[in-house]
Coordinates of C-alpha atoms in Angstrom, one line a residue:
Chain A
M654 CA 26.5 -15.3 11.5
T655 CA 26.6 -12.0 10.0
G656 CA 26.0 -11.1 6.1
L657 CA 22.9 -13.0 4.5
A658 CA 22.5 -16.3 4.8
V659 CA 19.6 -18.7 3.0
R660 CA 19.6 -22.3 4.4
N661 CA 17.5 -24.6 2.7
V662 CA 14.8 -22.5 1.3
S663 CA 12.0 -24.2 -1.3
Y664 CA 9.2 -21.9 -2.0
S665 CA 5.9 -23.1 -4.5
Y666 CA 3.4 -21.5 -6.4
G667 CA 0.3 -24.0 -5.7
S668 CA 1.9 -26.6 -7.6
K669 CA 4.8 -24.9 -9.1
R670 CA 8.0 -25.4 -7.2
A671 CA 10.0 -22.0 -7.7
L672 CA 13.2 -22.6 -5.3
D673 CA 14.2 -25.8 -4.3
D674 CA 16.3 -25.7 -1.3
V675 CA 18.3 -22.9 -2.0
S676 CA 21.2 -22.2 0.4
F677 CA 23.7 -19.8 0.0
H678 CA 26.0 -17.3 2.4
V679 CA 27.2 -14.0 1.3
P680 CA 29.7 -13.0 4.0
Q681 CA 29.7 -9.6 5.4
G682 CA 31.3 -6.7 3.0
A683 CA 30.9 -9.3 0.1
F684 CA 29.5 -8.3 -3.1
C685 CA 27.8 -11.6 -4.1
A686 CA 25.6 -11.5 -7.8
L687 CA 22.8 -13.9 -7.8
L688 CA 22.9 -15.0 -11.4
G689 CA 20.0 -16.8 -13.0
P690 CA 18.0 -16.5 -16.1
N691 CA 14.7 -15.2 -16.5
G692 CA 12.2 -17.2 -15.0
A693 CA 15.2 -19.5 -12.3
G694 CA 13.5 -18.1 -9.1
K695 CA 15.2 -14.6 -8.6
S696 CA 12.2 -12.3 -7.5
T697 CA 10.4 -15.0 -5.4
L698 CA 13.9 -15.7 -3.5
F699 CA 13.9 -11.7 -2.8
S700 CA 10.1 -11.6 -2.2
L701 CA 11.1 -13.8 0.7
M702 CA 14.0 -12.4 1.9
T703 CA 12.1 -9.4 2.1
R704 CA 9.3 -11.2 3.9
L705 CA 6.8 -10.1 1.3
F706 CA 5.8 -14.1 1.1
T707 CA 7.5 -16.0 4.2
T708 CA 8.0 -20.3 3.6
S709 CA 7.8 -22.9 6.3
E710 CA 11.0 -24.6 4.1
G711 CA 14.2 -23.0 5.3
E712 CA 15.4 -20.2 7.0
I713 CA 16.8 -16.7 5.9
E714 CA 19.2 -15.0 8.3
I715 CA 19.9 -11.3 7.7
A716 CA 23.2 -9.5 9.8
G717 CA 22.7 -12.5 12.3
H718 CA 18.6 -11.9 12.7
N719 CA 16.2 -14.6 11.6
L720 CA 13.9 -13.2 9.4
A721 CA 11.0 -15.5 10.9
R722 CA 11.9 -15.0 14.6
S723 CA 12.8 -11.2 14.4
P724 CA 10.9 -10.3 11.3
R725 CA 11.6 -7.0 12.9
K726 CA 15.4 -6.4 13.0
A727 CA 16.1 -8.3 10.1
L728 CA 13.9 -6.1 7.8
A729 CA 15.5 -2.6 9.8
Q730 CA 19.1 -4.4 8.5
I731 CA 18.0 -4.5 4.7
G732 CA 18.1 -2.0 2.1
V733 CA 15.9 -2.7 -1.2
V734 CA 15.8 -2.3 -4.7
F735 CA 13.5 -3.8 -6.6
Q736 CA 13.1 -4.8 -9.9
Q737 CA 10.0 -2.6 -10.2
P738 CA 10.7 0.7 -9.9
T739 CA 8.8 2.3 -6.3
L740 CA 9.2 5.7 -6.3
D741 CA 6.3 8.1 -6.8
L742 CA 6.6 9.9 -9.8
D743 CA 5.0 13.1 -8.9
L744 CA 6.7 13.8 -5.6
S745 CA 10.2 15.0 -5.3
V746 CA 13.1 13.7 -4.9
Q747 CA 12.9 15.0 -1.1
R748 CA 10.0 13.9 0.0
N749 CA 10.2 10.7 -1.6
L750 CA 12.9 9.9 0.5
S751 CA 11.4 11.7 3.5
Y752 CA 8.4 9.0 3.2
F753 CA 10.7 6.5 3.1
A754 CA 12.7 7.6 6.3
A755 CA 9.3 7.9 8.2
L756 CA 8.9 4.3 7.3
H757 CA 11.7 3.4 9.3
G758 CA 11.0 5.4 11.8
L759 CA 13.7 8.9 11.1
S760 CA 12.5 12.0 11.4
G761 CA 13.8 15.7 11.7
R762 CA 17.0 16.6 11.6
L763 CA 17.9 12.8 12.2
A764 CA 16.3 12.0 8.4
Q765 CA 17.0 15.4 6.8
D766 CA 21.4 14.3 7.7
R767 CA 21.0 10.9 6.4
I768 CA 19.2 12.0 3.2
T769 CA 21.7 14.7 2.6
A770 CA 24.4 12.4 2.8
A771 CA 22.6 9.4 1.0
L772 CA 22.0 12.0 -2.1
E773 CA 25.5 13.2 -1.5
R774 CA 26.8 9.6 -1.8
L775 CA 24.6 8.4 -5.0
D776 CA 25.6 12.6 -6.7
M777 CA 22.3 13.3 -6.8
A778 CA 22.4 16.5 -4.2
E779 CA 21.5 19.2 -6.4
R780 CA 18.3 17.0 -7.7
A781 CA 16.5 17.1 -4.2
A782 CA 13.8 19.8 -5.5
E783 CA 13.4 17.9 -8.3
R784 CA 10.0 15.9 -9.3
A785 CA 11.0 12.1 -9.7
R786 CA 9.1 12.2 -12.6
D787 CA 11.3 14.8 -14.3
L788 CA 14.7 12.6 -13.8
N789 CA 15.8 10.2 -16.3
G790 CA 15.7 6.6 -16.0
G791 CA 19.2 6.0 -14.4
H792 CA 18.9 8.7 -12.0
R793 CA 15.7 7.1 -10.5
R794 CA 17.1 4.2 -10.3
R795 CA 20.4 5.7 -8.3
L796 CA 17.7 7.8 -6.6
E797 CA 16.4 4.4 -5.4
I798 CA 19.6 3.0 -4.2
A799 CA 19.9 6.3 -2.4
R800 CA 16.6 5.9 -0.7
C801 CA 18.1 2.2 0.2
L802 CA 21.1 4.1 2.5
I803 CA 18.3 6.0 4.4
H804 CA 18.5 3.7 7.4
A805 CA 21.7 2.9 7.4
P806 CA 21.6 -1.0 6.6
S807 CA 23.8 -3.3 6.1
V808 CA 23.0 -5.8 3.5
L809 CA 21.7 -4.6 0.1
L810 CA 19.6 -6.3 -2.3
L811 CA 18.9 -5.5 -5.8
D812 CA 16.5 -7.1 -7.6
E813 CA 18.1 -6.6 -11.4
P814 CA 18.2 -2.8 -11.0
T815 CA 19.9 -1.7 -14.3
V816 CA 16.9 -3.4 -16.2
G817 CA 15.7 -1.2 -18.8
L818 CA 18.9 1.3 -18.1
D819 CA 21.6 3.0 -21.1
A820 CA 25.0 1.2 -21.3
A821 CA 26.7 4.2 -19.1
S822 CA 23.6 4.3 -16.4
R823 CA 24.0 0.5 -15.9
K824 CA 28.0 1.1 -15.6
A825 CA 28.1 3.8 -13.4
I826 CA 25.1 2.2 -11.3
T827 CA 26.9 -1.4 -11.1
H828 CA 30.3 1.1 -10.0
H829 CA 27.9 2.9 -7.4
V830 CA 27.3 -0.3 -5.4
H831 CA 30.2 -2.2 -6.1
D832 CA 32.0 0.7 -4.2
L833 CA 29.2 0.0 -1.5
S834 CA 30.9 -3.1 -0.7
R835 CA 34.1 -2.3 -0.9
Q836 CA 34.3 1.1 0.9
D837 CA 31.6 0.7 3.5
G838 CA 32.0 -2.7 3.9
M839 CA 28.1 -3.6 2.6
T840 CA 26.9 -6.9 1.9
V841 CA 25.0 -7.2 -1.4
L842 CA 23.1 -9.6 -3.1
W843 CA 22.9 -8.2 -6.3
A844 CA 20.3 -10.3 -9.1
T845 CA 20.8 -10.3 -12.6
H846 CA 21.2 -12.4 -15.9
L847 CA 23.9 -9.5 -17.1
T848 CA 27.5 -11.3 -17.0
D849 CA 29.6 -7.9 -17.6
E850 CA 27.9 -6.3 -14.5
I851 CA 30.2 -9.0 -12.2
A852 CA 33.7 -7.9 -11.4
P853 CA 36.2 -11.4 -11.2
D854 CA 36.2 -10.9 -7.2
D855 CA 32.8 -10.9 -6.5
Q856 CA 31.0 -13.6 -5.3
V857 CA 28.7 -15.6 -8.1
A858 CA 25.8 -17.6 -7.3
V859 CA 24.1 -19.1 -10.6
L860 CA 20.6 -20.3 -10.0
H861 CA 18.4 -21.9 -12.5
R862 CA 15.0 -23.5 -12.1
G863 CA 14.6 -22.6 -8.7
R864 CA 18.2 -24.8 -8.1
L865 CA 21.5 -23.2 -6.9
L866 CA 23.7 -24.2 -9.4
K867 CA 26.5 -23.3 -7.9
Q868 CA 28.4 -20.8 -5.3
A869 CA 31.7 -19.5 -5.9
Q870 CA 34.2 -16.2 -6.2
C871 CA 33.7 -15.3 -10.2
S872 CA 37.2 -15.8 -11.2
A873 CA 37.5 -19.0 -9.4
L874 CA 34.5 -20.2 -11.4
T875 CA 35.4 -19.0 -15.0
A876 CA 38.8 -20.2 -14.6
G877 CA 40.1 -17.9 -17.5
Q878 CA 36.9 -18.4 -19.4
P879 CA 34.1 -15.4 -20.3
L880 CA 31.4 -15.5 -17.3
Q881 CA 28.9 -15.9 -20.3
D882 CA 29.9 -19.2 -21.7
V883 CA 30.6 -20.7 -18.1
F884 CA 26.9 -19.3 -17.5
L885 CA 25.7 -20.7 -20.5
T886 CA 27.2 -23.9 -20.6
M887 CA 25.6 -24.2 -17.0
T888 CA 22.1 -23.3 -17.6
G889 CA 22.0 -25.2 -20.5
E890 CA 21.5 -22.6 -22.9
T891 CA 23.0 -21.9 -25.8
A892 CA 24.7 -18.1 -27.1
Chain B
M1327 CA 7.6 10.8 18.4
T1328 CA 7.9 6.9 18.1
P1329 CA 8.8 5.5 14.5
A1330 CA 5.2 4.5 14.6
L1331 CA 4.0 7.9 15.1
V1332 CA 6.5 9.2 12.4
A1333 CA 5.1 6.2 9.9
L1334 CA 1.5 7.1 10.6
Q1335 CA 2.3 10.6 10.2
A1336 CA 4.3 10.4 6.6
I1337 CA 1.9 8.2 5.4
T1338 CA -1.1 10.2 6.1
I1339 CA 0.5 13.3 4.3
R1340 CA 1.6 11.2 1.4
E1341 CA -2.3 10.3 0.9
G1342 CA -3.3 14.2 1.2
L1343 CA -0.5 15.2 -1.1
R1344 CA -1.8 12.5 -3.5
F1345 CA -5.3 13.6 -3.0
V1346 CA -4.5 17.2 -3.5
R1347 CA -3.0 16.6 -6.3
Q1348 CA -6.0 14.7 -8.3
R1349 CA -8.2 17.9 -7.9
S1350 CA -10.6 16.2 -10.4
R1351 CA -11.1 13.6 -7.7
F1352 CA -12.1 15.7 -5.1
I1353 CA -14.4 17.4 -7.2
A1354 CA -16.2 14.5 -8.3
A1355 CA -16.5 13.6 -4.6
L1356 CA -18.0 16.5 -4.0
I1357 CA -20.4 17.0 -7.0
R1358 CA -21.5 13.5 -6.7
P1359 CA -23.6 14.0 -3.3
L1360 CA -24.2 17.2 -4.4
V1361 CA -26.1 16.4 -7.3
W1362 CA -28.0 13.5 -5.2
L1363 CA -29.3 16.1 -2.8
V1364 CA -30.3 19.1 -5.0
V1365 CA -31.6 17.1 -8.1
F1366 CA -32.6 13.4 -6.7
A1367 CA -33.8 14.5 -3.5
A1368 CA -35.7 17.7 -5.3
G1369 CA -37.6 15.2 -7.7
F1370 CA -38.8 12.9 -4.6
R1371 CA -40.0 15.2 -1.8
A1372 CA -43.5 15.0 -3.0
A1373 CA -43.0 11.4 -3.6
L1374 CA -41.8 10.2 0.0
G1375 CA -43.6 11.3 3.0
L1376 CA -41.8 10.9 5.6
S1377 CA -43.3 10.3 9.4
I1378 CA -41.3 11.3 12.5
T1379 CA -39.2 9.2 13.3
P1380 CA -35.9 9.6 15.9
P1381 CA -33.6 11.1 15.5
Y1382 CA -35.9 13.7 14.4
Q1383 CA -38.2 15.6 16.4
T1384 CA -40.4 17.1 13.8
Y1385 CA -41.4 16.3 9.9
I1386 CA -38.6 16.9 7.6
T1387 CA -37.9 17.2 3.9
Y1388 CA -36.8 14.3 2.3
E1389 CA -33.3 16.8 1.5
I1390 CA -32.9 16.9 5.2
Y1391 CA -33.2 13.0 5.4
I1392 CA -30.7 12.0 2.5
V1393 CA -27.8 14.4 4.1
P1394 CA -26.9 11.8 6.2
G1395 CA -26.7 9.2 3.8
L1396 CA -24.4 10.9 1.2
C1397 CA -22.3 11.8 4.0
G1398 CA -21.9 8.0 4.2
M1399 CA -21.9 7.7 0.3
I1400 CA -19.0 10.1 0.3
I1401 CA -17.1 7.7 3.2
L1402 CA -18.4 4.1 1.1
F1403 CA -16.9 5.5 -2.2
N1404 CA -13.9 7.0 -0.7
G1405 CA -13.0 4.0 0.9
M1406 CA -13.4 1.8 -2.3
Q1407 CA -11.1 4.7 -4.4
S1408 CA -8.4 4.1 -1.6
S1409 CA -8.9 0.2 -1.8
L1410 CA -8.5 0.8 -6.0
S1411 CA -5.2 2.9 -5.1
L1412 CA -3.8 -0.2 -2.5
V1413 CA -4.2 -2.4 -5.5
Y1414 CA -2.5 0.1 -8.1
D1415 CA 0.2 0.6 -5.4
R1416 CA 0.6 -3.1 -5.5
E1417 CA 0.8 -3.1 -9.1
M1418 CA 3.1 -0.4 -8.9
G1419 CA 5.4 -1.6 -6.3
S1420 CA 4.9 1.1 -4.0
M1421 CA 2.8 -1.2 -1.6
R1422 CA 6.4 -3.1 -1.4
L1423 CA 8.0 -0.5 0.0
L1424 CA 5.3 0.4 2.5
L1425 CA 5.6 -3.6 3.7
T1426 CA 9.3 -4.1 4.0
S1427 CA 9.2 -1.3 6.0
P1428 CA 10.5 -2.7 10.0
L1429 CA 6.8 -1.9 11.5
P1430 CA 4.4 -4.2 12.2
R1431 CA 2.4 -5.3 9.6
W1432 CA -0.8 -4.3 10.7
W1433 CA 0.3 -1.1 12.1
L1434 CA 1.4 0.1 8.4
L1435 CA -2.2 -1.6 7.1
F1436 CA -3.7 0.6 9.8
C1437 CA -1.9 3.9 8.7
R1438 CA -2.9 3.4 5.2
L1439 CA -7.0 3.0 6.6
F1440 CA -6.0 5.7 8.8
A1441 CA -4.5 8.4 6.3
S1442 CA -7.6 7.3 4.0
T1443 CA -10.4 8.2 6.8
A1444 CA -8.6 11.3 7.3
I1445 CA -9.3 11.9 3.3
S1446 CA -13.1 11.5 3.4
V1447 CA -13.9 13.3 7.2
L1448 CA -12.7 16.1 5.4
Q1449 CA -14.6 15.4 2.1
V1450 CA -17.9 15.0 4.5
Y1451 CA -17.2 18.6 6.2
T1452 CA -17.2 20.1 2.7
F1453 CA -20.3 18.7 1.9
L1454 CA -21.9 19.6 5.1
A1455 CA -20.3 23.1 4.4
V1456 CA -22.1 23.5 1.1
A1457 CA -25.2 21.8 2.0
A1458 CA -25.2 24.4 4.8
L1459 CA -24.9 27.1 2.1
Y1460 CA -28.0 25.4 0.4
G1461 CA -29.6 25.7 3.7
I1462 CA -29.5 22.3 5.2
D1463 CA -27.8 22.7 8.1
M1464 CA -27.2 20.8 11.8
P1465 CA -28.0 21.8 15.1
W1466 CA -24.1 23.2 15.8
Q1467 CA -22.9 20.3 18.1
G1468 CA -24.2 17.6 15.3
Y1469 CA -20.9 19.1 13.5
V1470 CA -18.6 18.1 16.2
L1471 CA -19.9 15.3 17.5
V1472 CA -20.5 13.5 13.9
L1473 CA -16.7 13.1 13.5
P1474 CA -16.1 10.5 15.9
A1475 CA -19.1 8.7 14.3
L1476 CA -17.4 9.7 10.9
L1477 CA -14.3 8.3 12.0
V1478 CA -15.6 5.2 13.2
S1479 CA -17.9 4.3 9.6
G1480 CA -14.5 5.2 7.9
L1481 CA -12.2 3.0 9.1
M1482 CA -15.1 0.1 8.9
L1483 CA -15.8 0.8 5.6
G1484 CA -11.7 1.6 4.5
A1485 CA -11.3 -1.8 6.5
L1486 CA -13.8 -3.2 3.9
G1487 CA -11.7 -1.7 0.8
L1488 CA -8.7 -2.9 2.4
A1489 CA -10.0 -6.6 2.9
L1490 CA -11.1 -6.5 -1.4
S1491 CA -8.0 -5.1 -2.6
S1492 CA -5.8 -8.2 -0.8
A1493 CA -8.2 -10.0 -3.1
I1494 CA -8.0 -8.4 -6.0
R1495 CA -5.4 -9.0 -8.2
Q1496 CA -5.9 -6.8 -11.0
L1497 CA -6.9 -3.3 -11.7
E1498 CA -9.5 -4.1 -14.1
N1499 CA -11.3 -6.2 -11.6
F1500 CA -12.0 -3.4 -10.0
A1501 CA -15.6 -2.5 -11.9
G1502 CA -16.8 -5.2 -10.4
V1503 CA -16.5 -4.0 -7.1
M1504 CA -18.4 -0.9 -7.9
N1505 CA -20.9 -3.0 -9.2
F1506 CA -21.0 -6.0 -6.4
V1507 CA -19.9 -4.2 -3.4
I1508 CA -20.7 -0.6 -3.6
F1509 CA -24.0 0.3 -5.1
P1510 CA -25.8 -3.0 -3.2
M1511 CA -24.0 -1.5 -0.2
F1512 CA -25.7 1.5 -1.2
F1513 CA -29.3 1.3 -2.3
L1514 CA -29.9 -1.6 0.6
S1515 CA -29.3 0.7 3.3
S1516 CA -31.2 3.4 5.0
A1517 CA -28.9 5.8 3.2
L1518 CA -32.1 6.9 0.7
Y1519 CA -34.7 5.4 2.4
P1520 CA -35.9 4.9 6.3
L1521 CA -36.5 1.2 7.0
W1522 CA -39.9 1.2 7.9
K1523 CA -40.4 2.7 4.3
M1524 CA -38.8 -0.1 2.6
A1525 CA -41.0 -2.5 4.7
E1526 CA -44.0 -1.3 3.0
S1527 CA -42.7 -2.6 -0.1
S1528 CA -40.9 -5.8 0.8
A1529 CA -40.0 -7.8 4.6
L1530 CA -37.0 -9.1 2.6
L1531 CA -35.3 -5.7 1.4
R1532 CA -36.1 -4.4 5.1
D1533 CA -34.1 -7.3 6.8
I1534 CA -31.8 -7.0 3.9
C1535 CA -30.9 -3.3 5.0
A1536 CA -31.2 -4.1 8.4
I1537 CA -27.9 -6.3 8.7
N1538 CA -25.8 -4.4 5.9
P1539 CA -23.3 -2.5 8.1
F1540 CA -23.6 0.9 6.2
T1541 CA -26.8 0.8 7.3
H1542 CA -25.6 1.3 10.9
A1543 CA -22.8 3.6 10.0
V1544 CA -25.8 5.8 8.0
E1545 CA -27.4 5.4 10.9
L1546 CA -24.5 6.4 13.1
I1547 CA -24.0 9.7 11.3
R1548 CA -27.5 10.7 11.4
F1549 CA -27.8 10.0 15.5
A1550 CA -24.6 12.3 15.6
L1551 CA -25.4 14.8 13.3
Y1552 CA -28.3 15.7 15.8
G1553 CA -26.6 15.4 18.4
Q1554 CA -27.9 11.6 19.7
F1555 CA -25.8 8.5 20.1
N1556 CA -26.9 5.2 18.8
A1557 CA -25.2 2.8 20.7
M1558 CA -27.0 -0.1 18.7
A1559 CA -25.4 1.5 15.3
L1560 CA -22.1 2.0 16.9
F1561 CA -22.2 -1.6 18.3
W1562 CA -22.7 -3.0 14.4
T1563 CA -20.0 -0.4 12.8
M1564 CA -17.4 -1.4 14.9
L1565 CA -18.3 -4.9 15.0
A1566 CA -18.4 -5.2 10.9
G1567 CA -15.4 -2.9 11.3
L1568 CA -13.5 -5.6 13.4
V1569 CA -14.3 -8.1 11.0
F1570 CA -13.2 -6.5 7.6
A1571 CA -10.2 -5.7 9.4
G1572 CA -9.3 -9.5 10.5
A1573 CA -10.1 -10.1 6.7
A1574 CA -7.8 -7.5 5.6
L1575 CA -4.8 -9.0 8.0
W1576 CA -5.6 -12.3 7.0
G1577 CA -5.5 -10.9 3.0
Y1578 CA -2.1 -9.4 4.0
D1579 CA -0.6 -11.9 5.8
P1580 CA 3.0 -12.7 4.3
A1581 CA 2.4 -16.8 4.8
R1582 CA -0.3 -16.6 2.5
G1583 CA 1.9 -14.4 -0.4
M1584 CA 1.5 -11.0 -1.3
K1585 CA 0.2 -12.3 -4.7
R1586 CA 0.1 -15.4 -6.0
Q1587 CA 1.2 -16.7 -9.2

């Protein structure tokens, strides 16, 4: 099975159950929003999908590779943007990207071509020589997205990538990533708690208190209602 | 170049750039042992008589005695500083970037270890150059033969730092490492006084010094600086290095979680 599959995954921090029997599937080329309030278990799920933690309960498959059985093949297919910024602020944009390329075993001309292509994709080619510290929040995020494309992954995992950004930057980044899925056929899992980042034809998986409440296409889930209201009703919160 | 070597090179360059940027760190790393050499050793020269023990073939002054110990001190402080930066990396997220690379995790950790050791070695040679200008020089072959000794010692102490960094949750706890790891390790070793001198005041202290892996690292460096090979010191340093590396791998095992909440 291609795309991203999470099957019966559970995880506990000591006695606290953070994820409880979570299963969903994002087909190749689809954009799926993992929607959940703060503390729903989104970041734990991301840590499991990127193998920062492992769990013995359930399994995760990335582009057809089982993460527990072939971790290196699976990790090579993932492009990830963590909620927390992971740029080295004192290095230039170019150095940040070439460091990342090297972590994926890419060097020389091939790495440079990929870096140039990724920067152009995100309209950042002219910024290659700038220090990451001199970029504004929106551009830093964009740089992280450019970076996660360098090793040509087929699955993108983004954990609340628009946190702390202004409305224009949020819109631009949401738009860019939707394009990556529509035009390049990348599988995208986009964790968020902001319903305005989700398009009607996106998949939505609603996570609440460690359990997956529902997965459906956004328009089918809302049936004409605002997604915000549907989400708040499902999670039992009031607006 | 294979992907593993590409990563090793990039991680080493990154650590090097980071070190160059923190010029104050380099100066502090150099000043610390020089203060010991110029001030402390000068004061102690009169108080401490040293007899002839291998690898020395003649009476030596105290300044000469503590040079290998101060090389060890540079590596020890640097190993711990590097573990501090690992805790910082983990809080700042760049550790995540490293650990989600598709290369084997043990190799990624080794790359970090190697990079910090390379920086320690650079600092030690700078210190030895200044010491030579001050008038304390070694036989020329000592400067060559000390390189492998510095690498082994650096990897051992770096592995200790790595193991500690996996156990330290927050940056603030690092002060504890200073008090409970660096100082006892340094003072309870042969860096500042020979073991037989220690035995004169307390046999127990001497025994503690004798099992301290840092003592063996210092002795390995001391013998190498005089063109001699201390097999026992190498054995204990490597054994300690393997134990610490095992602890670090266990600490960073994904099944344990990178951080617990």
